[in-house]
Short mmCIF file of C-alpha atoms and ligand atoms in Angstrom, two decimals:
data_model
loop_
_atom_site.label_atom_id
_atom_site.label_comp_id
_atom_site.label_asym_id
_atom_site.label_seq_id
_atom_site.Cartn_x
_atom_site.Cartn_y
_atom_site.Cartn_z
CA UNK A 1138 -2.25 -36.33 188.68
CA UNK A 1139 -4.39 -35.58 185.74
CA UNK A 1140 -2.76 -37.83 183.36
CA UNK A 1141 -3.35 -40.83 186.30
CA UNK A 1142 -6.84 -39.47 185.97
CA UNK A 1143 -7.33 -39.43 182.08
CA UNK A 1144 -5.74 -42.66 181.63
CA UNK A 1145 -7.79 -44.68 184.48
CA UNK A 1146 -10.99 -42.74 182.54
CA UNK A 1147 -9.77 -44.12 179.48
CA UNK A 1148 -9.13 -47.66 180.35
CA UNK A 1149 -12.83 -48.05 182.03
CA UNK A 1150 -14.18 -46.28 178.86
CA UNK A 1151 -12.12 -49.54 176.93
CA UNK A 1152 -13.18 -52.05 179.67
CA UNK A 1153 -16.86 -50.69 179.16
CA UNK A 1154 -16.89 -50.44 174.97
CA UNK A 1155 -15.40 -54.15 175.24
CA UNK A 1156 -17.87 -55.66 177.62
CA UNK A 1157 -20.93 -53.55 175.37
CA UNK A 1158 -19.23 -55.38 172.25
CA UNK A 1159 -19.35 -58.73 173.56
CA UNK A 1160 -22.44 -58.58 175.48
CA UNK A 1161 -24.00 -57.32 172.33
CA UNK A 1162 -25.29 -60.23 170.46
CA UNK A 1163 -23.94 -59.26 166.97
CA UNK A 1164 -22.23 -61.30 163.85
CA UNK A 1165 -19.95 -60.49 160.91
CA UNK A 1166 -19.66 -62.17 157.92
CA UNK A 1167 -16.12 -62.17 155.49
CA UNK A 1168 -15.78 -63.86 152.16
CA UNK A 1169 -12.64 -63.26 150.40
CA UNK A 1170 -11.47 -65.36 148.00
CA UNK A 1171 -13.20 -68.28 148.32
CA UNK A 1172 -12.97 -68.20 152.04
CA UNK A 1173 -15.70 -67.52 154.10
CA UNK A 1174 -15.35 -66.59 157.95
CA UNK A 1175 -18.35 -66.25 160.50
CA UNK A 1176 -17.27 -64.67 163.95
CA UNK A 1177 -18.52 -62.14 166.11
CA UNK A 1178 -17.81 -58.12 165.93
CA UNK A 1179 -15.98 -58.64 169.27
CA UNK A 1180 -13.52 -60.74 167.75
CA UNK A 1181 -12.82 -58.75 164.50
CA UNK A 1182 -12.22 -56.04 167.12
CA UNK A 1183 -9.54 -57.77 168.98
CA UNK A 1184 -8.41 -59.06 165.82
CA UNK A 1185 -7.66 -55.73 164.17
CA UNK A 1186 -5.63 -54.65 167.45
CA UNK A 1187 -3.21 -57.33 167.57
CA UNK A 1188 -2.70 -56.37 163.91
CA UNK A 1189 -2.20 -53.09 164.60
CA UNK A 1190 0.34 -53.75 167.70
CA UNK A 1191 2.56 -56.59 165.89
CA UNK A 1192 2.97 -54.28 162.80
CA UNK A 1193 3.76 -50.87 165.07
CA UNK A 1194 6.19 -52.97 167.23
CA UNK A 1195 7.79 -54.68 163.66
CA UNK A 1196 7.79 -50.96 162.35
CA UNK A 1197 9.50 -49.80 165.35
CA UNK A 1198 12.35 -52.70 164.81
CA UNK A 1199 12.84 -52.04 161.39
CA UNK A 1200 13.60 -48.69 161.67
CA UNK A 1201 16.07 -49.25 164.69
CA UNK A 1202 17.72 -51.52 162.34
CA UNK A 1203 18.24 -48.94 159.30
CA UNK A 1204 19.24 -46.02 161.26
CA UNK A 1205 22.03 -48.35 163.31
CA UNK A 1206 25.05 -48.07 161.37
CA UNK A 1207 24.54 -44.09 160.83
CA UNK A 1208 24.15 -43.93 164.62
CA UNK A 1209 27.25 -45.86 165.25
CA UNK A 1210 29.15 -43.94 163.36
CA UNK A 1211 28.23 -40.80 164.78
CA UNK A 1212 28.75 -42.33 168.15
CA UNK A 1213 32.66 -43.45 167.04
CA UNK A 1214 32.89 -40.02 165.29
CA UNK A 1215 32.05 -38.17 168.64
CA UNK A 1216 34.30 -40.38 170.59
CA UNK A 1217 37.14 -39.56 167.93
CA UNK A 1218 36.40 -35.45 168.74
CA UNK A 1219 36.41 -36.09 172.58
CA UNK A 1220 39.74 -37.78 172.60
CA UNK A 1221 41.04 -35.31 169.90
CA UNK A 1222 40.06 -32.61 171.95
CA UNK A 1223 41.66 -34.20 175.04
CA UNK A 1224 44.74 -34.70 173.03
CA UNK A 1225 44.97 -30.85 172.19
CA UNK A 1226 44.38 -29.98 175.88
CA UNK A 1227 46.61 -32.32 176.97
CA UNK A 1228 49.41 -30.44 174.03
CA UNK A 1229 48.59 -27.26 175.37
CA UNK A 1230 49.57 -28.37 179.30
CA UNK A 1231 52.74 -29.59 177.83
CA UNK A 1232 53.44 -26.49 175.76
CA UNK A 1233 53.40 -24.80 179.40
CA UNK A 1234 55.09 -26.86 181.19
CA UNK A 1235 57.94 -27.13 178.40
CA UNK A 1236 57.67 -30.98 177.32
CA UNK A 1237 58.62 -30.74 174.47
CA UNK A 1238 58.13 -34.53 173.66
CA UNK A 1239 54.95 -34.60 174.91
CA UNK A 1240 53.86 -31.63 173.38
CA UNK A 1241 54.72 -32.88 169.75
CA UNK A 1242 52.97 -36.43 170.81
CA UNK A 1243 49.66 -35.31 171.34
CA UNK A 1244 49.86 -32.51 168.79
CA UNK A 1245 50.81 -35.52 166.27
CA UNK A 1246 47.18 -36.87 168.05
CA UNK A 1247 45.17 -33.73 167.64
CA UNK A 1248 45.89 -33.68 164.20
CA UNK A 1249 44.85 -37.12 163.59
CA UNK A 1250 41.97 -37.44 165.33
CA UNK A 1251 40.58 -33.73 164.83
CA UNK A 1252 41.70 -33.25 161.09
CA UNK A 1253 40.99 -29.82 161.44
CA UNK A 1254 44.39 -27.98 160.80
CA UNK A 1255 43.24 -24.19 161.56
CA UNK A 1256 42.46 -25.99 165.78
CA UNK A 1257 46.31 -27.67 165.77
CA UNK A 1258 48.64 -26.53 163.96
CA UNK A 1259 49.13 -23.62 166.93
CA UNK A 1260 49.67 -26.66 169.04
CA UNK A 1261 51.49 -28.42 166.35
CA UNK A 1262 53.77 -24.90 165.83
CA UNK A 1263 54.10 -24.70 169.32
CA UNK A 1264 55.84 -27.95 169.79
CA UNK A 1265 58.37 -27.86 167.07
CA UNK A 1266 59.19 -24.59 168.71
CA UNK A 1267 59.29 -26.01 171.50
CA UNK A 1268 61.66 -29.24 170.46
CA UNK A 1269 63.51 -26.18 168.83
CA UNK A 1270 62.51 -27.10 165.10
CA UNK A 1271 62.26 -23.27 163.75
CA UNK A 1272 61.83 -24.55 160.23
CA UNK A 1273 58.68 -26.84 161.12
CA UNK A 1274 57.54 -24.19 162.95
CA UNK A 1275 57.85 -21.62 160.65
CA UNK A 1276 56.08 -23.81 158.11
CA UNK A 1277 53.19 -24.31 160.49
CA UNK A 1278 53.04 -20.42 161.22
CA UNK A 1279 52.82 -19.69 157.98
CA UNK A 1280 50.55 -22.18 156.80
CA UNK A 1281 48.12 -19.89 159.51
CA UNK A 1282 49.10 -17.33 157.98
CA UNK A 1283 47.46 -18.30 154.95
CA UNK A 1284 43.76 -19.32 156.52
CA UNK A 1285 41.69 -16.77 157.84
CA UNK A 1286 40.57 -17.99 160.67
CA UNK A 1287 44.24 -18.47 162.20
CA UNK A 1288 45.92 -15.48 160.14
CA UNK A 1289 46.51 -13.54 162.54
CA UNK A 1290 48.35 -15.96 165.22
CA UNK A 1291 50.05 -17.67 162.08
CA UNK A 1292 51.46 -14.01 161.40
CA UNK A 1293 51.89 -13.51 165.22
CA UNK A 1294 54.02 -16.87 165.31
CA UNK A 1295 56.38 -15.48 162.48
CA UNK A 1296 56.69 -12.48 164.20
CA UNK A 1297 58.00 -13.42 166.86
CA UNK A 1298 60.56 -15.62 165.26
CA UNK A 1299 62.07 -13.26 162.66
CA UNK A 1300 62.19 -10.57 165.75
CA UNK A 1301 64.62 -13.71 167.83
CA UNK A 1302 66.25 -13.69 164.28
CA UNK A 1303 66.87 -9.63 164.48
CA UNK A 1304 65.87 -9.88 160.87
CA UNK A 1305 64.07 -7.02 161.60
CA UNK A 1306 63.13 -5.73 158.38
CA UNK A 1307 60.36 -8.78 157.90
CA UNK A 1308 59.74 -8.52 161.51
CA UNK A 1309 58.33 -4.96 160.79
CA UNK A 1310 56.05 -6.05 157.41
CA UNK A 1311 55.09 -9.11 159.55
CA UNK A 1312 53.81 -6.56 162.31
CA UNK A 1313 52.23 -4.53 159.88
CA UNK A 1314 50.41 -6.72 158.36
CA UNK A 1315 49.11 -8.04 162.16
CA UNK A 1316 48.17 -4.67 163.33
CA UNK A 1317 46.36 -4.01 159.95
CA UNK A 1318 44.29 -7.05 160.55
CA UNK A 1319 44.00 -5.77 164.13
CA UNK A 1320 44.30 -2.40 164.58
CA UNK A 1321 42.54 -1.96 168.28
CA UNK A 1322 45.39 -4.97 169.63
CA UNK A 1323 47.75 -3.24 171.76
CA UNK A 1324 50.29 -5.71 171.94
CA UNK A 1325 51.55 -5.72 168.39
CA UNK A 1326 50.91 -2.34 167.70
CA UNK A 1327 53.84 -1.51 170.48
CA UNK A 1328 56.25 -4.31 169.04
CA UNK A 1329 55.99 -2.38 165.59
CA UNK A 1330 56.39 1.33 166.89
CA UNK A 1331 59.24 -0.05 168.87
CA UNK A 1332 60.80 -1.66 165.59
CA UNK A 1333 60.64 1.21 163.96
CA UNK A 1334 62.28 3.27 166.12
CA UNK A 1335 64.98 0.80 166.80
CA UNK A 1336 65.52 1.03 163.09
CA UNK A 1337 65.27 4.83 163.51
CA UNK A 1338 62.21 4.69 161.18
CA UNK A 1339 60.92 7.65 162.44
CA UNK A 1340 57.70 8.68 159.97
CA UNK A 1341 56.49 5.67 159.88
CA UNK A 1342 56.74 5.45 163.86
CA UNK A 1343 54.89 8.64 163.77
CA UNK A 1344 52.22 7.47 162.07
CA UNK A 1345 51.63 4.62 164.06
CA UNK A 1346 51.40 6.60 167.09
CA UNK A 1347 48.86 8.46 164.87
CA UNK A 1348 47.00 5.22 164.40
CA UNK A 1349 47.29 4.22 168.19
CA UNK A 1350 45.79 7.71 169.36
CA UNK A 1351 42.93 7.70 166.69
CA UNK A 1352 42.12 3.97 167.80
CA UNK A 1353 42.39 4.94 171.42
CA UNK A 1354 45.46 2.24 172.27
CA UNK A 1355 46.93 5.16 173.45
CA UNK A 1356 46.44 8.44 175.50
CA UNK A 1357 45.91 11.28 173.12
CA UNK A 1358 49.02 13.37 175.27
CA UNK A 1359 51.27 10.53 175.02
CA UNK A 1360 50.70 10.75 171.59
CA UNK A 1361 52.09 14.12 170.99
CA UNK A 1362 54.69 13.48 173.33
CA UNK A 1363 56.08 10.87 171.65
CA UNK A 1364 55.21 12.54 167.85
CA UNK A 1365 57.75 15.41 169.18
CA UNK A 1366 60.08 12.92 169.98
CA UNK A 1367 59.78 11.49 166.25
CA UNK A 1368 59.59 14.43 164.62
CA UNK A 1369 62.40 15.47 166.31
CA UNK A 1370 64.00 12.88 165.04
CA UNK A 1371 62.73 13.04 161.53
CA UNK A 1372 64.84 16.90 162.16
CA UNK A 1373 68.02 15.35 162.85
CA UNK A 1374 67.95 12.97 159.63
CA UNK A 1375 66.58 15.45 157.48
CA UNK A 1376 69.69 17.51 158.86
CA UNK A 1377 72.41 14.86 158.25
CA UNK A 1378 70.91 14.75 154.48
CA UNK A 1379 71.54 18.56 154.04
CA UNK A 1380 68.33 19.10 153.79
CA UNK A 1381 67.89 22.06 156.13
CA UNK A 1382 64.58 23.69 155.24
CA UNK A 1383 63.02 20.17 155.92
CA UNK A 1384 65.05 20.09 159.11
CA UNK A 1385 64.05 23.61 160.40
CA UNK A 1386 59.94 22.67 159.17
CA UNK A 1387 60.22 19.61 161.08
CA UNK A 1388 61.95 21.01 164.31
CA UNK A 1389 59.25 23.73 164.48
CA UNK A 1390 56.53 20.88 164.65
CA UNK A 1391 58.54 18.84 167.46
CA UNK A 1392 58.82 22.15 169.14
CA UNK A 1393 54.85 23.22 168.63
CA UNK A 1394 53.91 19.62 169.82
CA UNK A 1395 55.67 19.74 173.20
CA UNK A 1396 57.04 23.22 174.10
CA UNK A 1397 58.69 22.04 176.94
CA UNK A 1398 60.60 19.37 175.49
CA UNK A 1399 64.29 21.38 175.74
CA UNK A 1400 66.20 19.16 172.84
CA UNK A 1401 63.92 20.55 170.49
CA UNK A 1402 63.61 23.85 171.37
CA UNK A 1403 67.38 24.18 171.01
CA UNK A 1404 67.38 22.12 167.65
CA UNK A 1405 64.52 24.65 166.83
CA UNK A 1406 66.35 27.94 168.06
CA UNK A 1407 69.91 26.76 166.20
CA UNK A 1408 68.04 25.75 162.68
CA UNK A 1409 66.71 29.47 163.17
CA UNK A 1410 69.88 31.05 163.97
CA UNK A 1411 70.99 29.11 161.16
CA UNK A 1412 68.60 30.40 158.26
CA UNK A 1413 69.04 34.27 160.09
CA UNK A 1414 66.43 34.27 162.00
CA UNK A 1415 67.82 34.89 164.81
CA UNK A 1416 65.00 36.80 166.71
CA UNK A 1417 62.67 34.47 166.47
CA UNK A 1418 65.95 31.87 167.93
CA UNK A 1419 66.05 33.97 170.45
CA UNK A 1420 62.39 33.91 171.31
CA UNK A 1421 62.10 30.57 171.34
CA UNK A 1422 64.51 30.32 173.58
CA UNK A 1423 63.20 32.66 175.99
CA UNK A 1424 59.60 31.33 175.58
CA UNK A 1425 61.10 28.02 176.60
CA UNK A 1426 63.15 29.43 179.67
CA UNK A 1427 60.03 30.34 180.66
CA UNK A 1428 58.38 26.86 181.20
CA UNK A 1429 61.73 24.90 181.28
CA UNK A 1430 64.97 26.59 182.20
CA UNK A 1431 68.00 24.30 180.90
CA UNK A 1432 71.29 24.77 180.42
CA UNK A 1433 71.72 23.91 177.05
CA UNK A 1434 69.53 26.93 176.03
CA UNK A 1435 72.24 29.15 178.04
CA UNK A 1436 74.29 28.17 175.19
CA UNK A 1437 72.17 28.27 172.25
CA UNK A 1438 71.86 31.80 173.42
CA UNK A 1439 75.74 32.64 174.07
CA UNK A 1440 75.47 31.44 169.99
CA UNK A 1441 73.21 34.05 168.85
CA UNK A 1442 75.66 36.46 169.25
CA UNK A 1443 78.33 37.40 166.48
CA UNK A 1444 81.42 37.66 168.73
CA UNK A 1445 83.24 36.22 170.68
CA UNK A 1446 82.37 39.78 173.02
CA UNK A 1447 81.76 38.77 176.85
CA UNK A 1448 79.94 41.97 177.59
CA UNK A 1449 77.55 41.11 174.79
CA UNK A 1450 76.46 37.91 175.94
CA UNK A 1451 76.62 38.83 179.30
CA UNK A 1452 73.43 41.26 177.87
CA UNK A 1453 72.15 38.40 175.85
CA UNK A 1454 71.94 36.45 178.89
CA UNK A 1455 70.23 39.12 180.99
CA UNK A 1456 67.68 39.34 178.99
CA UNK A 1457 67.13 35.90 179.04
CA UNK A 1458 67.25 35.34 183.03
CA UNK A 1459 64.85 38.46 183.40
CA UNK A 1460 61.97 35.70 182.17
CA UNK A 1461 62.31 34.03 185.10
CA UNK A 1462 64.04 35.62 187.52
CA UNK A 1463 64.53 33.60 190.94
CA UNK A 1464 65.07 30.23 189.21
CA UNK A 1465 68.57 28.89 190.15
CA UNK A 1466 69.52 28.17 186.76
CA UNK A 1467 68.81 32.03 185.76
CA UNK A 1468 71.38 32.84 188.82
CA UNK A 1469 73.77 30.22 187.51
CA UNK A 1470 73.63 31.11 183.91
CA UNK A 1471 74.39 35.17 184.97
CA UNK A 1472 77.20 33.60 187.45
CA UNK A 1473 78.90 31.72 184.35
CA UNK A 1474 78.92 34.68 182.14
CA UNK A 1475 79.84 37.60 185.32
CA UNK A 1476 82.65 35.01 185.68
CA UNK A 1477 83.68 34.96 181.92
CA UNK A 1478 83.39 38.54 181.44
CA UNK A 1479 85.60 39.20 184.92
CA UNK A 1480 82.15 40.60 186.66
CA UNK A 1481 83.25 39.06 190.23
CA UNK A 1482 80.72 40.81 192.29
CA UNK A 1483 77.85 40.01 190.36
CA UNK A 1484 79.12 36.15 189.42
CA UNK A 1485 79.78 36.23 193.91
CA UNK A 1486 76.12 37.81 194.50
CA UNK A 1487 74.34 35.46 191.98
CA UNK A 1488 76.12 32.03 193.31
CA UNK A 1489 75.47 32.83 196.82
CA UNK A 1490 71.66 33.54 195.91
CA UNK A 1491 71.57 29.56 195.43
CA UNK A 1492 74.32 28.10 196.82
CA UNK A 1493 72.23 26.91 199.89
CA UNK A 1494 73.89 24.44 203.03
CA UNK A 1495 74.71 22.26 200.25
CA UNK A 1496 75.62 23.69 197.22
CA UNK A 1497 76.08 21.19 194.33
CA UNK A 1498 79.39 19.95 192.40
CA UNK A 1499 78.59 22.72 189.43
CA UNK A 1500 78.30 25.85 192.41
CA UNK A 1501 81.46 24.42 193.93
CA UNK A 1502 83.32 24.33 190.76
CA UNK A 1503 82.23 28.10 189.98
CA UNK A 1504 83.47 29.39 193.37
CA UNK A 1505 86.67 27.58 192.88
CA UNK A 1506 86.75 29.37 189.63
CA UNK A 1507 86.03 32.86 191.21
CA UNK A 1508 88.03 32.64 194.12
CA UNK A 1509 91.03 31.65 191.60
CA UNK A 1510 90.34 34.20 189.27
CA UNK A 1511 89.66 37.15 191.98
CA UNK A 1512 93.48 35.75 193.34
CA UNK A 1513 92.55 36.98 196.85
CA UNK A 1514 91.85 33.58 198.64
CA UNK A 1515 93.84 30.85 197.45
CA UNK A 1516 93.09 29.27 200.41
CA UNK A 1517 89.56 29.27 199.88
CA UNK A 1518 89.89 28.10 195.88
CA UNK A 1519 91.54 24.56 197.35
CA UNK A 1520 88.41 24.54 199.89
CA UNK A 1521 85.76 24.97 197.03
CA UNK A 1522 87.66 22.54 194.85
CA UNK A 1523 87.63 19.80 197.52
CA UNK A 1524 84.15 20.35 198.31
CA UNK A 1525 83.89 19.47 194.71
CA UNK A 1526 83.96 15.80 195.47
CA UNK A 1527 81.77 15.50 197.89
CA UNK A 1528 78.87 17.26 196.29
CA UNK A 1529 75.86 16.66 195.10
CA UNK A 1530 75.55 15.53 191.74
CA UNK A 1531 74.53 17.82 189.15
CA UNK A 1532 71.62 17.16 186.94
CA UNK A 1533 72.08 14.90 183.82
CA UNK A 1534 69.97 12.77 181.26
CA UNK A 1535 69.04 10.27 183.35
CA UNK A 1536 67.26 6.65 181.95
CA UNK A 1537 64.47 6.11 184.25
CA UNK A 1538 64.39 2.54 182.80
CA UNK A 1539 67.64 1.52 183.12
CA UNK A 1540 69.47 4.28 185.73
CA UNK A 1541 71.74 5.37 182.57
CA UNK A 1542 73.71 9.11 183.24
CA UNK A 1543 74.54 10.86 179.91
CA UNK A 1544 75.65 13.98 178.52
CA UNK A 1545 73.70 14.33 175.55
CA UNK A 1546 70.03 13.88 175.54
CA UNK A 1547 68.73 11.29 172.54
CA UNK A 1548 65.52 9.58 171.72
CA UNK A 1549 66.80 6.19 172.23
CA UNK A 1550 68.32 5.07 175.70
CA UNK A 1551 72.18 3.91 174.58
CA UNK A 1552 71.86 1.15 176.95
CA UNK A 1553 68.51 -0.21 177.21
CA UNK A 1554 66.98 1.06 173.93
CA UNK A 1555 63.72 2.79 175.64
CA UNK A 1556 62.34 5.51 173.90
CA UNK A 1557 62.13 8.36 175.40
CA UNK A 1558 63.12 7.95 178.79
CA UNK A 1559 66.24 10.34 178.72
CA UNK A 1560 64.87 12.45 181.54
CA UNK A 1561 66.77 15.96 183.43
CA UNK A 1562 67.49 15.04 186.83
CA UNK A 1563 69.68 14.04 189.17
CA UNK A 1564 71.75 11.03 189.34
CA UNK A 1565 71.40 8.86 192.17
CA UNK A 1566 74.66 8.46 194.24
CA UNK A 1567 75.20 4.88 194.38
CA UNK A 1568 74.37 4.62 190.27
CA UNK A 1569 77.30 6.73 190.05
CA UNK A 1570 79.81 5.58 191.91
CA UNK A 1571 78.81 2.13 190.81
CA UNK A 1572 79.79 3.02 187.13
CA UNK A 1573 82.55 5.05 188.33
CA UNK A 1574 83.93 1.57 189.77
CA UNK A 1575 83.43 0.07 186.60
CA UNK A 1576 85.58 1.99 184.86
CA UNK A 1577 88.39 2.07 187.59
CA UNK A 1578 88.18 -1.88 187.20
CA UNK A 1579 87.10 -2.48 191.27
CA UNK A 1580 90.12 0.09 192.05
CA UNK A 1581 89.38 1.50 195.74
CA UNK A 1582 87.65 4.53 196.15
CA UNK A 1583 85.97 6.07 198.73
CA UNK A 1584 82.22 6.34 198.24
CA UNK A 1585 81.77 9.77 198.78
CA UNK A 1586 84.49 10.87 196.72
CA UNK A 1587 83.52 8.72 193.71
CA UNK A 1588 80.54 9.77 192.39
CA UNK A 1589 81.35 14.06 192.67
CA UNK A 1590 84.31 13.53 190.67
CA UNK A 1591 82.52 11.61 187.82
CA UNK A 1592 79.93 14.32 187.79
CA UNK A 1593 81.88 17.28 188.11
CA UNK A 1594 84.22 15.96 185.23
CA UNK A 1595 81.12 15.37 182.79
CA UNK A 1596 79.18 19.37 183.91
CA UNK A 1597 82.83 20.61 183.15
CA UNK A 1598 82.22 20.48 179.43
CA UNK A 1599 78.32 20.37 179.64
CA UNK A 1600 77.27 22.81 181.88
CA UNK A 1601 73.94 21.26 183.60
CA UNK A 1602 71.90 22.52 186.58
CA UNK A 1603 68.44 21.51 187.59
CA UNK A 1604 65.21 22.03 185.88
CA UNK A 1605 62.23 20.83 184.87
ZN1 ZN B 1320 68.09 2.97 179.62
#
């Protein structure tokens, strides 16, 4: 609106200065070179503005003409980054969708048209992985590898190959030298605690859960879970190498960092026993008993004693069950040693305390072993021992990643390879008898009966009840 204004202004102020000019009676004079021109001031005027037009429009055309080739060339050199750009989309659909011919095609593209390696050669990597050219694409990962700006998928890349390899060894420097650059990533930091364990590397697993918990990628009490676990471990091996002052040091850490954790406590209490200490074994034990009664301290216990005497360990045992009284493993640990040192009453008072409606394959077992020994009911021996099978099953180490029942606690799951996930409880049914059929090779059994006698044959020589 105001421009419309200002310009019509400025057009009648030109329309009025022209008509002034020529109304004006007025003449100039120019002599230059010989030449002499007479005209009017008007006419100069209109003179000096065609001038002035037919150079700007010249200058305007001139410079259009100079700058053309640079602006072509941008224009072709933008064209070449849109359809290299397209190309390495179009690579990257591929890569998902698993061609691996047209993968390699428009990586071949990208690369051409880009000419920026560190943008395709994860495209380019990806599709000789894809076409199932390792070597290529080990060449591309590590040429990442070797430029900052891609180093860390380069190293990533070769990761990831040398762990399909199992050449686990450079897959653990390879993650290493990932988490270093990236210390906060999750991801990789897991893949190398997880190598290291598989390759029972257990200080330097430790100190990568040390790293994860001071970088928060982890929960501070997961962390000392699983530094008990390693440490633990770090026991064992320091054990194997007769090195039993480093073993006893160590087990005492696994033990401070998760009391409850029953493997160590009895690694712990036995390294003690071991080096005659055996009061502070047998405190350990009971502080433990406490917070986690488990069988397998019942027997690090029966240990502490020097002989072979019944009577004695019927006392140790006492003494342990009086820290917690009314838990059923206290009344089955007292049964087990009233039965060993021919106390029938007591073992008779102590199994009855828990037996319940459905007393489980281990209480069975005992009151077939009673009723035997007492010789009174022979009868009811053959009724206990049948009631055997159809049970429930006892507690055991149970894999709650993979449903694996074992005897022996470990850090490692035998058949999956989780860490840690060995945990006391009781095996389902079904995962039972399904692995008793496996090793009866499909041979007919009746469900019920299956899974009892599996159980009851591995708590013969282990001796498990519930806790936790
Ligand atoms: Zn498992």
């Amino acid at each position: 609106m105001f421009r419309t204004l200002w310009f019509l202004i400025l057009i009648g102020a030109v329309a009025w200065g022209a008509a002034l000019i020529a109304d004006t009676p007025s003449s100039v004079t120019l002599e230059w070179l010989g030449y002499r021109v007479d005209t009017s001031i008007g006419v100069l005027f209109a003179a000096v503005l065609t001038l002035a037009v037919a150079f700007a429009a010249f200058w305007r055309l001139w410079s259009a003409f100079r700058t053309a080739p640079r602006k072509i060339g941008r224009a072709r050199q933008d064209s070449r980054r849109r359809r290299g750009y397209r190309a390495l989309t179009q690579g990257m659909v591929a890569v998902a969708a698993g061609d691996a011919v047209e993968a390699r095609r428009q990586a071949r593209r990208a690369e051409r048209l880009l000419g920026e390696p560190p943008l395709t050669m994860l495209l380019s990597a990806q599709a000789a992985q894809l076409s199932g050219d390792d070597a290529a694409a080990h060449k591309f990962f590590e040429a990442m590898s070797e430029q900052k700006e891609t180093r860390y998928l380069g190293l990533r890349g070769q990761l990831n190959q040398a762990m399909q390899e199992g050449d686990s060894e450079s897959a653990i420097e390879l993650a290493e030298r990932a988490v270093e650059l990236k210390p906060k990533t999750e991801g990789v930091t897991e893949t190398l605690f997880d190598l290291q364990v598989k390759e029972s590397k257990w200080s330097d697993a430790e100190a990568t859960v040390r790293k994860s918990v001071k970088n928060k990628t982890i929960d501070a009490d997961v962390g000392r879970r699983r530094r008990a676990v390693l440490t633990h471990g770090q026991s064992v091996a320091a054990e194997d190498e007769g090195k039993l002052d480093e073993a006893l040091q160590l087990a005492k850490r696994a033990n401070n960092l998760a009391p409850r954790f029953v493997p160590a406590a009895v690694r712990y209490a036995r390294l003690l026993n071991g080096a005659g200490k055996r009061r502070r074994a047998a405190s350990i034990i009971e502080e433990t008993w406490v917070v986690n009664p488990h069988p397998a301290l019942v027997t690090v216990m029966e240990g502490l004693s020097d002989s072979d005497n019944a009577q004695e360990k019927m006392r140790l045992l006492e003494r342990l069950a009086g820290n917690n009284k009314d838990h059923p493993e206290s009344h089955l640990a007292l049964a087990r040693a009233a039965l060993n040192s021919g106390m029938y009453k007591e073992a008779r008072e102590h199994l009855d305390a828990v037996a319940g409606d459905e007393p489980s394959a281990r209480i069975c077992r005992y009151m077939a072993e009673l009723e035997e020994a007492e010789g009174v009911n022979p009868d009811a021996a053959r009724d206990w021992l049948r009631r055997i099978a159809v049970a429930d099953p006892d507690p055991a180490w149970v894999c709650d990643n993979c449903g694996n029942v074992v005897a022996e606690w470990d850090a490692v799951c035998g058949r999956c390879g989780q860490f840690d996930s060995l945990e006391w409880d009781t095996p389902p049914r079904v995962a039972a008898y399904a692995a008793d059929e496996e090793f009866h090779h499909g041979e007919t059994l009746e469900p019920e009966a299956a899974p009892a006698e599996e159980t009851g044959e591995e708590t013969a020589d282990g001796d498990k009840p519930a806790a936790n």
